Amino acid sequence: MYSIIKYSIGFFLYVSLACSQIKLDINTIPDEVDVYLDGVNLGTSPIRNERIIPGAHIFEIKKKGYAPLRYELIVNPSKAIEIDFFLNPIHNCKFKTKEKGLVFELNGEHYWDVRDIRIDLEAGDHTLRVFKASELIDEQNIRIDKPETFNYVEKNNI
């Protein structure tokens, strides 16, 4: 009998903790960002006095002109959670060259062999690699912090 009561109390405490709702506040930079929690649109930031239950959750933060953010979080039982998200802006950049026979690679993701191209890039550091006849001839780290045009000139070996 005692073990049944002990089990019932333990189960009740577990269920009440697992089902308890936690106050959720979300801040973003920039403001007025679409916030999704487990695929449900919570509205635009800042989000105040929303409710969340303990467990695994996925936040998706989206705004035109910024790189989307997906964040997985395991919420433990508590009274309140405040989360700050910072989105990186996207900049339209141009890459130009007058050189012939070059293949460009950006971050191991984007490849091109044309003389003029536009690419939307997230603000931050990127790696540009240049190939000629399948041989790496140049590698540069570039920082994107505004819309910019990059004019590539092949380095001459002396």
PDB file of C-alpha atoms in Angstrom:
ATOM      1  CA  MET A   1       0.000   0.000   0.000  1.00  0.00           C
ATOM      2  CA  TYR A   2       2.776   2.415   0.974  1.00  0.00           C
ATOM      3  CA  SER A   3       4.609   1.763  -2.308  1.00  0.00           C
ATOM      4  CA  ILE A   4       1.431   2.463  -4.317  1.00  0.00           C
ATOM      5  CA  ILE A   5       0.978   5.816  -2.555  1.00  0.00           C
ATOM      6  CA  LYS A   6       4.679   6.624  -3.009  1.00  0.00           C
ATOM      7  CA  TYR A   7       4.448   5.725  -6.718  1.00  0.00           C
ATOM      8  CA  SER A   8       1.266   7.814  -7.151  1.00  0.00           C
ATOM      9  CA  ILE A   9       2.828  10.865  -5.491  1.00  0.00           C
ATOM     10  CA  GLY A  10       5.994  10.521  -7.578  1.00  0.00           C
ATOM     11  CA  PHE A  11       3.977  10.146 -10.782  1.00  0.00           C
ATOM     12  CA  PHE A  12       1.805  13.166  -9.858  1.00  0.00           C
ATOM     13  CA  LEU A  13       4.877  15.329  -9.218  1.00  0.00           C
ATOM     14  CA  TYR A  14       6.455  14.222 -12.505  1.00  0.00           C
ATOM     15  CA  VAL A  15       3.272  14.961 -14.489  1.00  0.00           C
ATOM     16  CA  SER A  16       2.750  18.349 -12.845  1.00  0.00           C
ATOM     17  CA  LEU A  17       6.364  19.355 -13.534  1.00  0.00           C
ATOM     18  CA  ALA A  18       6.257  18.063 -17.105  1.00  0.00           C
ATOM     19  CA  CYS A  19       2.957  19.791 -17.857  1.00  0.00           C
ATOM     20  CA  SER A  20       3.709  23.041 -16.072  1.00  0.00           C
ATOM     21  CA  GLN A  21       3.931  26.030 -18.307  1.00  0.00           C
ATOM     22  CA  ILE A  22       6.882  28.372 -18.233  1.00  0.00           C
ATOM     23  CA  LYS A  23       6.782  32.084 -19.072  1.00  0.00           C
ATOM     24  CA  LEU A  24       8.698  32.815 -22.288  1.00  0.00           C
ATOM     25  CA  ASP A  25      10.056  36.179 -23.483  1.00  0.00           C
ATOM     26  CA  ILE A  26      11.959  36.515 -26.767  1.00  0.00           C
ATOM     27  CA  ASN A  27      14.024  39.512 -27.868  1.00  0.00           C
ATOM     28  CA  THR A  28      15.636  39.920 -31.278  1.00  0.00           C
ATOM     29  CA  ILE A  29      17.998  42.224 -33.056  1.00  0.00           C
ATOM     30  CA  PRO A  30      16.556  43.531 -35.303  1.00  0.00           C
ATOM     31  CA  ASP A  31      12.997  43.990 -33.986  1.00  0.00           C
ATOM     32  CA  GLU A  32       9.839  42.844 -35.747  1.00  0.00           C
ATOM     33  CA  VAL A  33      11.192  39.424 -36.680  1.00  0.00           C
ATOM     34  CA  ASP A  34       8.833  36.481 -37.310  1.00  0.00           C
ATOM     35  CA  VAL A  35       9.225  33.966 -34.464  1.00  0.00           C
ATOM     36  CA  TYR A  36       8.151  30.333 -34.831  1.00  0.00           C
ATOM     37  CA  LEU A  37       8.097  27.779 -32.022  1.00  0.00           C
ATOM     38  CA  ASP A  38       7.792  24.156 -33.143  1.00  0.00           C
ATOM     39  CA  GLY A  39       6.369  25.356 -36.474  1.00  0.00           C
ATOM     40  CA  VAL A  40       3.731  27.644 -34.914  1.00  0.00           C
ATOM     41  CA  ASN A  41       4.006  31.380 -35.612  1.00  0.00           C
ATOM     42  CA  LEU A  42       4.118  33.213 -32.264  1.00  0.00           C
ATOM     43  CA  GLY A  43       4.066  36.623 -33.969  1.00  0.00           C
ATOM     44  CA  THR A  44       6.725  39.280 -34.384  1.00  0.00           C
ATOM     45  CA  SER A  45       9.358  40.137 -31.828  1.00  0.00           C
ATOM     46  CA  PRO A  46       9.555  41.132 -29.119  1.00  0.00           C
ATOM     47  CA  ILE A  47       7.456  38.257 -27.736  1.00  0.00           C
ATOM     48  CA  ARG A  48       6.191  38.751 -24.187  1.00  0.00           C
ATOM     49  CA  ASN A  49       4.407  36.450 -21.716  1.00  0.00           C
ATOM     50  CA  GLU A  50       4.155  33.500 -24.091  1.00  0.00           C
ATOM     51  CA  ARG A  51       3.955  30.041 -22.492  1.00  0.00           C
ATOM     52  CA  ILE A  52       6.149  27.000 -23.139  1.00  0.00           C
ATOM     53  CA  ILE A  53       6.304  23.538 -21.557  1.00  0.00           C
ATOM     54  CA  PRO A  54       9.481  21.674 -20.580  1.00  0.00           C
ATOM     55  CA  GLY A  55      11.036  19.515 -23.281  1.00  0.00           C
ATOM     56  CA  ALA A  56      12.722  19.803 -26.670  1.00  0.00           C
ATOM     57  CA  HIS A  57      11.686  22.718 -28.869  1.00  0.00           C
ATOM     58  CA  ILE A  58      12.763  24.285 -32.159  1.00  0.00           C
ATOM     59  CA  PHE A  59      12.785  28.052 -32.668  1.00  0.00           C
ATOM     60  CA  GLU A  60      12.862  29.522 -36.168  1.00  0.00           C
ATOM     61  CA  ILE A  61      13.588  33.223 -36.554  1.00  0.00           C
ATOM     62  CA  LYS A  62      12.990  34.846 -39.964  1.00  0.00           C
ATOM     63  CA  LYS A  63      13.097  38.312 -41.486  1.00  0.00           C
ATOM     64  CA  LYS A  64      13.572  39.409 -45.076  1.00  0.00           C
ATOM     65  CA  GLY A  65      17.098  40.703 -45.621  1.00  0.00           C
ATOM     66  CA  TYR A  66      18.560  38.565 -42.808  1.00  0.00           C
ATOM     67  CA  ALA A  67      19.905  35.027 -42.611  1.00  0.00           C
ATOM     68  CA  PRO A  68      17.230  32.762 -41.070  1.00  0.00           C
ATOM     69  CA  LEU A  69      18.070  31.171 -37.744  1.00  0.00           C
ATOM     70  CA  ARG A  70      17.029  27.737 -36.472  1.00  0.00           C
ATOM     71  CA  TYR A  71      17.734  27.030 -32.803  1.00  0.00           C
ATOM     72  CA  GLU A  72      17.045  23.818 -30.908  1.00  0.00           C
ATOM     73  CA  LEU A  73      16.564  24.117 -27.159  1.00  0.00           C
ATOM     74  CA  ILE A  74      15.749  21.713 -24.343  1.00  0.00           C
ATOM     75  CA  VAL A  75      13.646  23.576 -21.791  1.00  0.00           C
ATOM     76  CA  ASN A  76      13.965  22.467 -18.180  1.00  0.00           C
ATOM     77  CA  PRO A  77      11.277  23.199 -15.577  1.00  0.00           C
ATOM     78  CA  SER A  78      11.640  26.782 -14.366  1.00  0.00           C
ATOM     79  CA  LYS A  79       9.601  29.924 -13.755  1.00  0.00           C
ATOM     80  CA  ALA A  80      10.654  31.963 -16.776  1.00  0.00           C
ATOM     81  CA  ILE A  81      12.915  31.936 -19.821  1.00  0.00           C
ATOM     82  CA  GLU A  82      14.220  34.955 -21.707  1.00  0.00           C
ATOM     83  CA  ILE A  83      16.016  34.351 -25.004  1.00  0.00           C
ATOM     84  CA  ASP A  84      17.914  36.853 -27.161  1.00  0.00           C
ATOM     85  CA  PHE A  85      18.430  36.156 -30.874  1.00  0.00           C
ATOM     86  CA  PHE A  86      20.744  38.143 -33.162  1.00  0.00           C
ATOM     87  CA  LEU A  87      20.243  37.847 -36.925  1.00  0.00           C
ATOM     88  CA  ASN A  88      23.019  38.464 -39.451  1.00  0.00           C
ATOM     89  CA  PRO A  89      22.112  40.711 -42.371  1.00  0.00           C
ATOM     90  CA  ILE A  90      22.316  39.424 -45.939  1.00  0.00           C
ATOM     91  CA  HIS A  91      24.251  41.591 -48.412  1.00  0.00           C
ATOM     92  CA  ASN A  92      24.130  41.439 -52.196  1.00  0.00           C
ATOM     93  CA  CYS A  93      27.744  41.180 -53.356  1.00  0.00           C
ATOM     94  CA  LYS A  94      29.288  41.153 -56.812  1.00  0.00           C
ATOM     95  CA  PHE A  95      32.372  39.242 -57.887  1.00  0.00           C
ATOM     96  CA  LYS A  96      34.052  40.408 -61.094  1.00  0.00           C
ATOM     97  CA  THR A  97      37.181  39.475 -63.006  1.00  0.00           C
ATOM     98  CA  LYS A  98      38.752  40.164 -66.401  1.00  0.00           C
ATOM     99  CA  GLU A  99      40.816  36.979 -66.146  1.00  0.00           C
ATOM    100  CA  LYS A 100      40.025  33.951 -68.312  1.00  0.00           C
ATOM    101  CA  GLY A 101      39.891  30.274 -67.347  1.00  0.00           C
ATOM    102  CA  LEU A 102      39.308  30.734 -63.611  1.00  0.00           C
ATOM    103  CA  VAL A 103      36.920  28.799 -61.394  1.00  0.00           C
ATOM    104  CA  PHE A 104      35.863  30.401 -58.116  1.00  0.00           C
ATOM    105  CA  GLU A 105      34.704  28.637 -54.960  1.00  0.00           C
ATOM    106  CA  LEU A 106      33.144  30.444 -52.021  1.00  0.00           C
ATOM    107  CA  ASN A 107      32.893  28.644 -48.654  1.00  0.00           C
ATOM    108  CA  GLY A 108      32.978  25.276 -50.398  1.00  0.00           C
ATOM    109  CA  GLU A 109      29.326  25.883 -51.394  1.00  0.00           C
ATOM    110  CA  HIS A 110      29.173  28.277 -54.331  1.00  0.00           C
ATOM    111  CA  TYR A 111      31.076  27.662 -57.583  1.00  0.00           C
ATOM    112  CA  TRP A 112      31.243  29.762 -60.740  1.00  0.00           C
ATOM    113  CA  ASP A 113      33.382  30.257 -63.829  1.00  0.00           C
ATOM    114  CA  VAL A 114      31.789  33.397 -65.242  1.00  0.00           C
ATOM    115  CA  ARG A 115      33.369  36.834 -65.136  1.00  0.00           C
ATOM    116  CA  ASP A 116      30.531  38.595 -63.341  1.00  0.00           C
ATOM    117  CA  ILE A 117      28.203  37.184 -60.670  1.00  0.00           C
ATOM    118  CA  ARG A 118      25.946  38.443 -57.874  1.00  0.00           C
ATOM    119  CA  ILE A 119      25.524  36.441 -54.660  1.00  0.00           C
ATOM    120  CA  ASP A 120      23.527  37.133 -51.497  1.00  0.00           C
ATOM    121  CA  LEU A 121      25.908  36.534 -48.589  1.00  0.00           C
ATOM    122  CA  GLU A 122      25.452  36.522 -44.836  1.00  0.00           C
ATOM    123  CA  ALA A 123      27.518  39.127 -43.009  1.00  0.00           C
ATOM    124  CA  GLY A 124      30.721  37.653 -41.621  1.00  0.00           C
ATOM    125  CA  ASP A 125      33.905  35.919 -42.746  1.00  0.00           C
ATOM    126  CA  HIS A 126      34.041  33.853 -45.935  1.00  0.00           C
ATOM    127  CA  THR A 127      36.733  31.920 -47.820  1.00  0.00           C
ATOM    128  CA  LEU A 128      37.273  32.524 -51.536  1.00  0.00           C
ATOM    129  CA  ARG A 129      39.356  29.974 -53.428  1.00  0.00           C
ATOM    130  CA  VAL A 130      40.441  30.392 -57.043  1.00  0.00           C
ATOM    131  CA  PHE A 131      41.396  27.550 -59.400  1.00  0.00           C
ATOM    132  CA  LYS A 132      43.027  27.528 -62.824  1.00  0.00           C
ATOM    133  CA  ALA A 133      43.202  24.245 -64.762  1.00  0.00           C
ATOM    134  CA  SER A 134      42.015  22.409 -61.604  1.00  0.00           C
ATOM    135  CA  GLU A 135      44.947  23.807 -59.592  1.00  0.00           C
ATOM    136  CA  LEU A 136      44.432  26.052 -56.566  1.00  0.00           C
ATOM    137  CA  ILE A 137      46.135  29.361 -57.370  1.00  0.00           C
ATOM    138  CA  ASP A 138      44.752  31.628 -54.653  1.00  0.00           C
ATOM    139  CA  GLU A 139      42.877  31.538 -51.352  1.00  0.00           C
ATOM    140  CA  GLN A 140      41.591  34.614 -49.547  1.00  0.00           C
ATOM    141  CA  ASN A 141      39.536  35.320 -46.457  1.00  0.00           C
ATOM    142  CA  ILE A 142      37.011  38.060 -47.077  1.00  0.00           C
ATOM    143  CA  ARG A 143      34.774  39.852 -44.611  1.00  0.00           C
ATOM    144  CA  ILE A 144      31.291  40.858 -45.693  1.00  0.00           C
ATOM    145  CA  ASP A 145      29.783  43.735 -43.723  1.00  0.00           C
ATOM    146  CA  LYS A 146      28.029  45.689 -46.487  1.00  0.00           C
ATOM    147  CA  PRO A 147      27.005  45.248 -50.136  1.00  0.00           C
ATOM    148  CA  GLU A 148      30.285  45.198 -52.007  1.00  0.00           C
ATOM    149  CA  THR A 149      31.941  44.526 -55.365  1.00  0.00           C
ATOM    150  CA  PHE A 150      35.075  42.379 -55.441  1.00  0.00           C
ATOM    151  CA  ASN A 151      37.331  42.736 -58.487  1.00  0.00           C
ATOM    152  CA  TYR A 152      39.615  39.725 -58.740  1.00  0.00           C
ATOM    153  CA  VAL A 153      43.009  40.046 -60.445  1.00  0.00           C
ATOM    154  CA  GLU A 154      45.183  36.949 -60.801  1.00  0.00           C
ATOM    155  CA  LYS A 155      48.411  37.169 -58.826  1.00  0.00           C
ATOM    156  CA  ASN A 156      51.535  37.029 -60.958  1.00  0.00           C
ATOM    157  CA  ASN A 157      54.307  34.748 -59.696  1.00  0.00           C
ATOM    158  CA  ILE A 158      57.713  36.410 -60.036  1.00  0.00           C
TER     159      ILE A 158
END
